[in-house]
Coordinates of N, CA and C in Angstrom, one line a residue:
M1 N 0.8 -1.2 0.0 CA 0.0 0.0 0.0 C 0.9 1.3 0.0
D2 N 0.3 2.4 -0.5 CA 1.1 3.6 -0.6 C 1.1 4.3 0.7
D3 N 1.9 5.4 0.8 CA 2.1 6.1 2.1 C 0.8 6.7 2.6
E4 N -0.1 7.2 1.7 CA -1.3 7.7 2.1 C -2.2 6.7 2.9
L5 N -2.3 5.5 2.3 CA -3.1 4.5 2.9 C -2.5 4.0 4.2
N6 N -1.2 3.8 4.2 CA -0.5 3.3 5.4 C -0.7 4.3 6.5
A7 N -0.7 5.6 6.2 CA -0.9 6.6 7.3 C -2.3 6.5 7.8
L8 N -3.3 6.1 7.0 CA -4.7 6.1 7.4 C -5.0 4.8 8.2
R9 N -4.3 3.8 8.1 CA -4.8 2.5 8.6 C -5.0 2.5 10.1
R10 N -4.1 3.1 10.8 CA -4.3 3.0 12.3 C -4.9 4.3 12.9
T11 N -5.5 5.1 12.1 CA -6.1 6.4 12.6 C -7.2 6.2 13.6
R12 N -7.9 5.1 13.6 CA -9.0 4.8 14.6 C -8.5 4.0 15.8
M13 N -7.3 3.7 15.9 CA -6.7 2.9 17.0 C -6.3 3.9 18.1
R14 N -6.6 3.6 19.3 CA -6.2 4.4 20.4 C -4.7 4.1 20.7
W15 N -4.3 2.8 20.7 CA -3.0 2.4 20.8 C -2.9 1.1 20.0
N16 N -1.6 0.7 19.7 CA -1.4 -0.5 18.8 C -1.2 -1.7 19.7
T17 N -2.2 -2.0 20.5 CA -2.2 -3.1 21.4 C -3.6 -3.4 22.0
P18 N -4.0 -4.6 22.3 CA -5.3 -4.9 22.8 C -5.4 -4.4 24.3
L19 N -5.9 -3.2 24.5 CA -5.8 -2.6 25.8 C -7.0 -1.6 26.0
S20 N -7.8 -1.7 27.1 CA -8.9 -0.8 27.4 C -8.3 0.4 28.2
E21 N -9.2 1.4 28.3 CA -8.8 2.6 29.1 C -8.6 2.2 30.5
P22 N -9.5 1.5 31.2 CA -9.3 1.1 32.6 C -8.1 0.3 32.8
H23 N -7.8 -0.7 31.9 CA -6.6 -1.5 32.0 C -5.3 -0.7 31.9
A24 N -5.3 0.3 31.0 CA -4.2 1.2 30.8 C -3.9 2.0 32.1
E25 N -5.0 2.5 32.7 CA -4.8 3.2 34.0 C -4.3 2.3 35.1
L26 N -4.7 1.1 35.1 CA -4.2 0.1 36.1 C -2.7 -0.1 35.9
L27 N -2.3 -0.3 34.6 CA -0.8 -0.5 34.4 C 0.0 0.7 34.8
L28 N -0.5 1.9 34.5 CA 0.2 3.1 34.9 C 0.3 3.2 36.4
D29 N -0.8 2.8 37.1 CA -0.7 2.8 38.5 C 0.4 1.9 39.0
R30 N 0.4 0.7 38.4 CA 1.4 -0.3 38.9 C 2.8 0.0 38.6
M31 N 3.0 0.9 37.6 CA 4.4 1.4 37.3 C 4.9 2.4 38.3
A32 N 4.1 2.8 39.2 CA 4.5 3.8 40.3 C 5.4 4.9 39.7
L33 N 4.8 5.6 38.7 CA 5.5 6.7 38.0 C 5.8 7.8 39.0
A34 N 7.0 8.4 38.8 CA 7.4 9.6 39.6 C 8.3 10.4 38.8
E35 N 8.7 11.5 39.3 CA 9.7 12.4 38.6 C 10.9 11.6 38.2
G36 N 11.4 11.7 37.0 CA 12.5 11.0 36.5 C 12.3 10.6 35.1
D37 N 13.2 9.7 34.6 CA 13.2 9.3 33.2 C 12.3 8.1 32.9
L38 N 11.5 8.3 31.8 CA 10.7 7.2 31.3 C 10.9 7.1 29.8
V39 N 11.3 5.9 29.3 CA 11.5 5.7 27.9 C 10.6 4.6 27.4
D40 N 10.0 4.9 26.2 CA 9.1 3.9 25.6 C 9.7 3.4 24.4
L41 N 10.2 2.1 24.4 CA 10.9 1.6 23.3 C 9.9 0.8 22.3
G42 N 9.9 1.3 21.1 CA 8.9 0.8 20.1 C 7.6 1.5 20.4
C43 N 7.6 2.8 20.6 CA 6.5 3.5 21.1 C 5.3 3.7 20.1
G44 N 5.6 3.6 18.8 CA 4.6 3.9 17.8 C 4.3 5.4 17.9
W45 N 3.0 5.7 18.1 CA 2.6 7.1 18.4 C 2.5 7.5 19.9
G46 N 2.9 6.5 20.7 CA 3.1 6.8 22.1 C 2.0 7.3 23.0
E47 N 0.8 6.7 22.7 CA -0.4 7.2 23.5 C -0.2 6.8 25.0
L48 N 0.3 5.7 25.3 CA 0.4 5.3 26.7 C 1.5 6.2 27.3
L49 N 2.5 6.5 26.6 CA 3.6 7.4 27.1 C 3.0 8.8 27.3
L50 N 2.1 9.3 26.5 CA 1.5 10.6 26.6 C 0.6 10.6 27.9
R51 N -0.1 9.5 28.1 CA -1.0 9.4 29.3 C -0.1 9.4 30.6
A52 N 1.1 8.8 30.5 CA 2.0 8.8 31.7 C 2.5 10.2 31.9
A53 N 2.9 10.9 30.9 CA 3.4 12.3 31.1 C 2.3 13.2 31.6
A54 N 1.0 13.0 31.2 CA 0.0 13.9 31.6 C -0.4 13.7 33.1
R55 N -0.1 12.6 33.6 CA -0.5 12.3 35.0 C 0.7 12.4 36.0
T56 N 1.9 12.7 35.5 CA 3.1 12.6 36.3 C 3.9 13.9 36.1
P57 N 3.8 14.9 36.9 CA 4.6 16.1 36.8 C 6.1 15.7 37.0
G58 N 7.0 16.3 36.3 CA 8.4 16.1 36.4 C 8.9 14.9 35.7
L59 N 8.0 14.1 35.0 CA 8.4 13.0 34.2 C 9.1 13.4 32.9
R60 N 10.3 12.9 32.7 CA 11.0 13.2 31.4 C 10.8 12.0 30.5
A61 N 9.8 12.2 29.6 CA 9.3 11.1 28.7 C 9.9 11.1 27.3
T62 N 10.4 10.0 26.9 CA 11.0 9.8 25.6 C 10.4 8.6 24.9
G63 N 9.9 8.8 23.6 CA 9.5 7.7 22.8 C 10.5 7.4 21.7
V64 N 10.7 6.1 21.5 CA 11.7 5.7 20.5 C 11.1 4.7 19.5
D65 N 11.2 5.0 18.2 CA 10.7 4.2 17.2 C 11.3 4.5 15.9
T66 N 11.1 3.7 14.9 CA 11.6 4.0 13.5 C 10.4 4.3 12.6
D67 N 9.2 4.3 13.1 CA 8.0 4.6 12.3 C 7.8 6.1 12.3
V68 N 8.2 6.7 11.2 CA 8.1 8.2 11.1 C 6.6 8.7 11.2
T69 N 5.7 7.9 10.6 CA 4.3 8.3 10.6 C 3.8 8.3 12.1
G70 N 4.1 7.3 12.8 CA 3.7 7.2 14.2 C 4.3 8.3 15.0
L71 N 5.6 8.5 14.8 CA 6.3 9.6 15.6 C 5.7 10.9 15.3
D72 N 5.4 11.2 14.1 CA 4.7 12.5 13.8 C 3.4 12.6 14.5
R73 N 2.6 11.5 14.5 CA 1.3 11.5 15.2 C 1.5 11.8 16.7
G74 N 2.5 11.2 17.3 CA 2.8 11.4 18.7 C 3.2 12.8 19.0
R75 N 4.1 13.4 18.1 CA 4.5 14.8 18.3 C 3.3 15.7 18.2
A76 N 2.4 15.5 17.3 CA 1.2 16.3 17.1 C 0.3 16.2 18.3
A77 N 0.1 15.0 18.9 CA -0.7 14.8 20.0 C -0.1 15.5 21.3
A78 N 1.2 15.4 21.4 CA 1.9 16.0 22.5 C 1.7 17.6 22.5
A79 N 1.9 18.1 21.3 CA 1.7 19.6 21.1 C 0.3 20.0 21.4
S80 N -0.7 19.2 20.9 CA -2.1 19.6 21.2 C -2.5 19.5 22.6
R81 N -1.8 18.7 23.4 CA -2.2 18.5 24.8 C -1.2 19.3 25.7
G82 N -0.3 20.0 25.1 CA 0.6 20.8 25.9 C 1.6 20.0 26.8
L83 N 2.0 18.8 26.2 CA 2.9 17.9 27.0 C 4.3 18.0 26.4
S84 N 5.3 17.9 27.3 CA 6.7 17.9 26.9 C 7.1 16.5 26.8
V85 N 7.0 15.9 25.7 CA 7.4 14.5 25.4 C 8.2 14.5 24.2
E86 N 9.4 13.9 24.2 CA 10.3 13.8 23.1 C 10.1 12.5 22.3
F87 N 10.0 12.6 21.0 CA 9.8 11.5 20.1 C 11.1 11.4 19.3
T88 N 11.8 10.3 19.3 CA 13.1 10.1 18.7 C 13.0 9.0 17.7
E89 N 13.5 9.3 16.5 CA 13.6 8.2 15.4 C 14.9 7.4 15.6
A90 N 14.8 6.2 16.1 CA 15.9 5.4 16.4 C 15.5 3.9 16.5
D91 N 16.4 3.0 16.4 CA 16.1 1.6 16.6 C 16.1 1.3 18.1
A92 N 14.9 0.8 18.5 CA 14.8 0.6 20.0 C 15.8 -0.4 20.5
A93 N 16.2 -1.4 19.6 CA 17.1 -2.4 20.1 C 18.5 -1.9 20.3
T94 N 18.8 -0.7 19.8 CA 20.1 -0.2 20.0 C 20.1 1.0 21.1
W95 N 19.0 1.3 21.7 CA 18.9 2.3 22.6 C 19.7 1.9 23.9
D96 N 20.6 2.8 24.4 CA 21.5 2.4 25.5 C 21.5 3.4 26.6
V97 N 20.5 4.3 26.7 CA 20.4 5.3 27.8 C 19.6 4.7 28.9
P98 N 20.2 4.4 30.1 CA 19.4 3.8 31.2 C 18.3 4.7 31.7
A99 N 17.3 4.1 32.2 CA 16.1 4.9 32.7 C 15.5 4.2 33.9
E100 N 14.9 5.0 34.7 CA 14.2 4.4 35.9 C 13.0 3.6 35.6
R101 N 12.3 4.1 34.5 CA 11.0 3.5 34.1 C 11.1 3.3 32.6
V102 N 10.7 2.1 32.1 CA 10.8 1.7 30.7 C 9.5 1.1 30.3
F103 N 8.9 1.4 29.1 CA 7.8 0.7 28.5 C 8.4 -0.1 27.3
S104 N 8.0 -1.3 27.1 CA 8.2 -2.0 25.9 C 7.0 -2.9 25.7
V105 N 6.1 -2.5 24.8 CA 4.9 -3.2 24.6 C 4.8 -3.6 23.1
G106 N 4.7 -4.9 22.9 CA 4.6 -5.4 21.5 C 5.8 -5.1 20.7
A107 N 7.0 -5.0 21.3 CA 8.2 -4.7 20.6 C 9.3 -5.8 20.7
A108 N 8.9 -7.0 21.1 CA 9.9 -8.0 21.3 C 10.6 -8.4 20.0
H109 N 9.9 -8.3 18.9 CA 10.4 -8.6 17.6 C 11.6 -7.7 17.2
V110 N 11.6 -6.5 17.7 CA 12.7 -5.6 17.5 C 14.0 -6.1 18.0
F111 N 13.9 -6.8 19.2 CA 15.1 -7.4 19.8 C 15.5 -8.8 19.3
G112 N 14.5 -9.4 18.6 CA 14.8 -10.7 18.0 C 13.9 -11.8 18.6
S113 N 13.6 -11.7 19.9 CA 12.8 -12.7 20.5 C 12.3 -12.2 21.9
T114 N 11.4 -12.9 22.5 CA 11.0 -12.6 23.9 C 12.2 -12.6 24.8
R115 N 12.9 -13.7 24.8 CA 14.0 -13.9 25.7 C 15.1 -12.8 25.5
A116 N 15.4 -12.5 24.2 CA 16.4 -11.5 23.9 C 15.9 -10.1 24.4
A117 N 14.6 -9.8 24.2 CA 14.1 -8.5 24.7 C 14.2 -8.4 26.2
L118 N 13.8 -9.4 26.9 CA 13.9 -9.3 28.4 C 15.3 -9.2 28.9
E119 N 16.2 -9.8 28.2 CA 17.6 -9.7 28.7 C 18.2 -8.3 28.3
A120 N 17.9 -7.8 27.1 CA 18.3 -6.5 26.8 C 17.7 -5.4 27.7
L121 N 16.5 -5.5 28.0 CA 15.8 -4.5 28.8 C 16.3 -4.6 30.3
A122 N 16.8 -5.7 30.7 CA 17.4 -5.8 32.1 C 18.6 -5.0 32.2
R123 N 19.3 -4.8 31.1 CA 20.5 -4.0 31.1 C 20.2 -2.5 31.0
L124 N 19.0 -2.2 30.6 CA 18.6 -0.8 30.4 C 17.9 -0.2 31.6
V125 N 17.1 -0.9 32.2 CA 16.3 -0.4 33.4 C 17.3 -0.4 34.6
R126 N 17.3 0.8 35.3 CA 18.1 0.9 36.5 C 17.7 -0.1 37.5
P127 N 18.6 -0.5 38.4 CA 18.3 -1.6 39.4 C 17.1 -1.3 40.2
S128 N 16.8 0.0 40.5 CA 15.6 0.4 41.3 C 14.4 0.6 40.5
G129 N 14.5 0.4 39.2 CA 13.4 0.8 38.3 C 12.4 -0.3 38.0
R130 N 11.5 0.0 37.1 CA 10.4 -0.9 36.7 C 10.3 -0.9 35.2
L131 N 9.9 -2.0 34.7 CA 9.6 -2.2 33.3 C 8.2 -2.6 33.1
L132 N 7.5 -2.0 32.2 CA 6.2 -2.4 31.7 C 6.5 -3.2 30.4
Y133 N 6.3 -4.5 30.4 CA 6.6 -5.3 29.3 C 5.3 -6.0 28.7
G134 N 5.0 -5.8 27.5 CA 3.8 -6.4 26.9 C 4.2 -7.3 25.7
D135 N 3.7 -8.5 25.7 CA 4.1 -9.4 24.6 C 3.0 -10.4 24.4
G136 N 3.0 -10.9 23.2 CA 2.0 -12.0 22.8 C 2.5 -13.3 23.3
F137 N 1.5 -14.2 23.5 CA 1.8 -15.6 23.9 C 0.7 -16.5 23.3
W138 N 0.9 -17.8 23.3 CA -0.1 -18.8 22.9 C -1.0 -19.0 24.1
A139 N -2.2 -18.6 24.0 CA -3.2 -18.9 25.0 C -3.9 -20.2 24.9
A140 N -3.8 -20.8 23.7 CA -4.3 -22.1 23.3 C -3.3 -22.7 22.2
P141 N -3.3 -24.0 22.1 CA -2.4 -24.5 21.0 C -2.8 -24.0 19.7
P142 N -1.8 -23.4 18.9 CA -2.0 -22.8 17.6 C -2.2 -23.9 16.5
G143 N -3.0 -23.6 15.6 CA -3.1 -24.4 14.4 C -2.1 -24.0 13.4
P144 N -2.0 -24.7 12.3 CA -1.0 -24.4 11.3 C -1.1 -22.9 10.7
A145 N -2.3 -22.5 10.6 CA -2.5 -21.1 10.0 C -2.0 -20.1 11.0
A146 N -2.3 -20.2 12.3 CA -1.8 -19.2 13.3 C -0.3 -19.3 13.4
L147 N 0.3 -20.5 13.3 CA 1.8 -20.6 13.3 C 2.4 -19.9 12.1
E148 N 1.7 -20.0 10.9 CA 2.3 -19.3 9.7 C 2.2 -17.8 9.9
I149 N 1.1 -17.3 10.5 CA 0.9 -15.9 10.6 C 1.9 -15.3 11.6
F150 N 2.1 -15.9 12.7 CA 2.9 -15.3 13.8 C 4.3 -16.0 14.0
G151 N 4.5 -17.0 13.3 CA 5.9 -17.6 13.4 C 6.0 -18.5 14.5
P152 N 7.1 -19.2 14.6 CA 7.4 -20.3 15.6 C 7.9 -19.8 16.9
D153 N 8.2 -18.5 17.1 CA 8.9 -18.0 18.2 C 8.0 -17.6 19.4
L154 N 6.7 -17.5 19.2 CA 5.9 -17.2 20.4 C 5.9 -18.4 21.3
V155 N 5.7 -18.1 22.6 CA 5.8 -19.1 23.7 C 4.5 -19.0 24.5
T156 N 4.3 -20.0 25.4 CA 3.2 -20.0 26.3 C 3.4 -18.9 27.4
L157 N 2.4 -18.6 28.2 CA 2.6 -17.7 29.2 C 3.6 -18.2 30.3
P158 N 3.5 -19.5 30.7 CA 4.4 -20.0 31.7 C 5.9 -19.9 31.2
D159 N 6.1 -20.2 29.9 CA 7.4 -20.1 29.3 C 7.9 -18.6 29.3
L160 N 7.0 -17.7 29.0 CA 7.3 -16.3 29.0 C 7.8 -15.8 30.4
L161 N 7.1 -16.3 31.4 CA 7.4 -16.0 32.8 C 8.8 -16.6 33.2
D162 N 9.1 -17.8 32.7 CA 10.4 -18.4 32.9 C 11.5 -17.6 32.3
A163 N 11.2 -17.0 31.1 CA 12.2 -16.2 30.4 C 12.4 -14.9 31.2
A164 N 11.4 -14.3 31.8 CA 11.6 -13.1 32.6 C 12.4 -13.5 33.8
D165 N 12.1 -14.6 34.5 CA 12.9 -15.0 35.6 C 14.4 -15.3 35.3
G166 N 14.6 -15.9 34.1 CA 15.9 -16.1 33.7 C 16.7 -14.9 33.4
A167 N 16.0 -13.8 33.1 CA 16.7 -12.5 32.8 C 16.9 -11.7 34.1
G168 N 16.5 -12.3 35.2 CA 16.6 -11.6 36.5 C 15.5 -10.7 36.9
W169 N 14.3 -10.8 36.3 CA 13.2 -10.0 36.7 C 12.3 -10.7 37.7
R170 N 11.6 -9.9 38.5 CA 10.6 -10.4 39.4 C 9.2 -9.7 38.9
V171 N 8.2 -10.5 38.9 CA 6.9 -10.1 38.4 C 6.2 -9.3 39.5
L172 N 5.9 -8.0 39.3 CA 5.2 -7.2 40.3 C 3.7 -7.1 40.0
H173 N 3.4 -7.3 38.7 CA 2.0 -7.3 38.2 C 1.9 -8.1 37.0
L174 N 0.8 -8.9 36.8 CA 0.5 -9.6 35.6 C -0.9 -9.5 35.3
S175 N -1.2 -9.1 34.1 CA -2.6 -9.1 33.6 C -2.6 -9.5 32.1
T176 N -3.7 -9.9 31.6 CA -3.8 -10.3 30.2 C -5.0 -9.6 29.5
A177 N -4.9 -9.3 28.2 CA -5.9 -8.7 27.5 C -7.1 -9.7 27.4
D178 N -8.3 -9.1 27.7 CA -9.5 -10.0 27.6 C -10.1 -10.0 26.2
Q179 N -11.2 -10.7 26.0 CA -11.7 -10.9 24.7 C -12.3 -9.6 24.1
L180 N -12.9 -8.8 24.9 CA -13.4 -7.5 24.5 C -12.3 -6.6 24.0
E181 N -11.2 -6.6 24.7 CA -10.0 -5.8 24.3 C -9.5 -6.3 23.0
W182 N -9.4 -7.6 22.8 CA -8.9 -8.1 21.5 C -9.9 -7.7 20.4
D183 N -11.2 -7.9 20.6 CA -12.1 -7.6 19.6 C -12.1 -6.1 19.2
D184 N -12.0 -5.3 20.2 CA -11.9 -3.8 19.9 C -10.6 -3.5 19.1
F185 N -9.5 -4.1 19.6 CA -8.2 -3.9 18.9 C -8.3 -4.3 17.4
E186 N -8.9 -5.5 17.1 CA -9.0 -5.9 15.8 C -9.9 -5.1 14.9
S187 N -11.0 -4.7 15.6 CA -12.0 -3.8 14.8 C -11.4 -2.5 14.5
T188 N -10.8 -1.8 15.5 CA -10.2 -0.5 15.2 C -9.0 -0.6 14.2
S189 N -8.3 -1.7 14.2 CA -7.2 -1.9 13.2 C -7.7 -1.9 11.8
R190 N -9.0 -2.3 11.6 CA -9.6 -2.3 10.3 C -10.4 -1.0 10.0
A191 N -10.8 -0.3 11.0 CA -11.7 0.8 10.8 C -11.3 1.9 9.9
G192 N -10.0 2.3 10.0 CA -9.5 3.4 9.2 C -9.6 3.1 7.7
W193 N -9.2 1.9 7.3 CA -9.3 1.5 5.9 C -10.8 1.2 5.5
A194 N -11.6 0.7 6.4 CA -13.0 0.5 6.1 C -13.7 1.8 5.8
E195 N -13.4 2.8 6.6 CA -14.0 4.1 6.3 C -13.5 4.7 5.0
W196 N -12.2 4.5 4.7 CA -11.7 5.0 3.4 C -12.4 4.3 2.2
L197 N -12.5 2.9 2.4 CA -13.1 2.1 1.3 C -14.6 2.6 1.0
A198 N -15.3 2.8 2.1 CA -16.7 3.3 1.9 C -16.8 4.6 1.2
A199 N -15.8 5.5 1.4 CA -15.8 6.8 0.7 C -15.2 6.8 -0.7
H200 N -14.4 5.7 -1.0 CA -13.7 5.6 -2.3 C -13.8 4.3 -2.9
P201 N -15.0 3.8 -3.2 CA -15.2 2.5 -3.7 C -14.7 2.3 -5.1
A202 N -14.6 3.4 -5.9 CA -14.1 3.2 -7.3 C -12.6 3.5 -7.4
D203 N -11.9 3.8 -6.3 CA -10.5 4.1 -6.4 C -9.7 2.9 -6.9
P204 N -8.7 3.0 -7.7 CA -8.0 1.9 -8.2 C -7.4 1.0 -7.0
R205 N -7.2 1.6 -5.9 CA -6.6 0.8 -4.8 C -7.7 0.1 -3.9
A206 N -8.9 0.4 -4.2 CA -10.0 -0.1 -3.4 C -10.0 -1.7 -3.3
E207 N -9.8 -2.4 -4.4 CA -9.8 -3.8 -4.4 C -8.8 -4.4 -3.5
R208 N -7.6 -3.8 -3.5 CA -6.5 -4.3 -2.6 C -6.9 -4.1 -1.1
V209 N -7.5 -3.0 -0.8 CA -7.9 -2.7 0.5 C -9.0 -3.6 1.0
R210 N -10.0 -3.8 0.1 CA -11.1 -4.7 0.4 C -10.6 -6.1 0.7
E211 N -9.6 -6.6 -0.1 CA -9.1 -7.9 0.1 C -8.3 -8.0 1.4
W212 N -7.6 -7.0 1.8 CA -6.9 -7.0 3.1 C -7.9 -7.0 4.2
L213 N -8.9 -6.2 4.2 CA -9.9 -6.2 5.2 C -10.6 -7.5 5.4
D214 N -11.0 -8.1 4.3 CA -11.7 -9.4 4.4 C -10.7 -10.5 4.9
R215 N -9.5 -10.5 4.4 CA -8.6 -11.5 4.9 C -8.2 -11.4 6.4
R216 N -8.0 -10.1 6.8 CA -7.7 -9.9 8.2 C -8.8 -10.4 9.1
L217 N -10.1 -10.1 8.8 CA -11.2 -10.5 9.6 C -11.3 -12.0 9.6
R218 N -11.1 -12.7 8.4 CA -11.2 -14.1 8.4 C -10.1 -14.8 9.2
E219 N -8.9 -14.3 9.1 CA -7.8 -14.8 9.9 C -8.0 -14.7 11.4
Y220 N -8.5 -13.5 11.8 CA -8.7 -13.3 13.2 C -9.8 -14.3 13.7
V221 N -10.9 -14.4 13.1 CA -12.0 -15.2 13.6 C -11.7 -16.7 13.5
R222 N -11.1 -17.1 12.4 CA -10.9 -18.5 12.1 C -9.6 -19.1 12.8
D223 N -8.5 -18.2 12.8 CA -7.2 -18.7 13.1 C -6.6 -18.4 14.4
Y224 N -6.9 -17.2 14.9 CA -6.2 -16.8 16.2 C -7.0 -16.1 17.3
R225 N -8.3 -15.9 17.0 CA -9.2 -15.4 18.1 C -9.3 -16.5 19.2
G226 N -8.9 -16.1 20.4 CA -8.9 -17.0 21.5 C -7.6 -17.9 21.6
V227 N -6.8 -17.8 20.6 CA -5.5 -18.6 20.5 C -4.3 -17.7 20.9
L228 N -4.3 -16.5 20.3 CA -3.2 -15.6 20.6 C -3.6 -14.8 21.8
G229 N -2.8 -14.8 22.8 CA -3.0 -13.9 24.0 C -2.0 -12.8 24.0
F230 N -2.3 -11.9 24.9 CA -1.3 -10.8 25.1 C -1.3 -10.5 26.6
T231 N 0.0 -10.4 27.2 CA 0.1 -10.2 28.6 C 0.8 -8.8 28.8
Y232 N 0.5 -8.2 30.0 CA 1.2 -7.0 30.4 C 1.8 -7.4 31.8
L233 N 3.2 -7.2 31.8 CA 3.9 -7.5 33.0 C 4.6 -6.2 33.5
V234 N 4.4 -5.9 34.8 CA 5.2 -4.9 35.4 C 6.3 -5.7 36.2
L235 N 7.6 -5.4 35.8 CA 8.7 -6.2 36.2 C 9.7 -5.3 37.0
G236 N 10.2 -5.9 38.1 CA 11.3 -5.2 38.8 C 12.4 -6.2 39.2
R237 N 13.3 -5.7 40.1 CA 14.4 -6.6 40.5 C 14.2 -7.2 41.9

C-alpha cells in the first residue's frame, strides 16, 4: 500500500495493542511513576507514554521508534495537549540510555525474541526501576495457520514468565488482554481503511484494501481469536 493508505490504517486505533482505558490506567498505577526518566521503546505514536506524562509532573518522557508516521502523530498529540514529550527516530534495540522506568509493549520482535528482549531490557532499566513489558503468547495450542501468521517463536505464558525469571526479573504485576479488548483492537485496526473504502469504492486501490480487510477478519475469527493472547507484566528486580 502507498504512504497515504499506510498513514490512514491506524487512525482509529487508540494504541497499537489490545488494551482498554481502565486496563491502561491500572498499568500506569502499577508502574509507580514519579519524577525521573521514562523511555518507551517501540512507542509507535506513544499514546500510553502521553498518558503517563499527563498524569506525572516532572516525568521526562521519551518515545523511540523507527515509524516516522507514528512519531509525527505522537508529536502532534503532545503539542495539542501541551505535553513535553520527546519522540526520537531510532532503533529501539540499540537504545542504550538507562532509565528508571521503561515501557516495551509489543516490541519483542525488534530485539529478535521474547528472551532477547527481556535480557536487553534488564541491562537498560536501572536496578531500582520498573519495566512495563507487553508481549504476545499462545493462550491455546495454535493451528498451522496461526503458526504461519505469527511464526514459531511465540511461547506460552508460563514459558514467558520463565524467560523473565531467567533474565533476572521479578513479576510485580501480571494481567492479560480480555476478549473485548482483543475484539476492539482488531475492529479498530480495520476501521481506518474500512471508512476509506466506503468513501472511495471506485479508487484503483479499493480492491486491494477490500481484500486486506476481508482476509484480516477471516484470519482473526478462524485462526487466532482465543488462541493468541497478550500479557502485560510490570517487572522489577
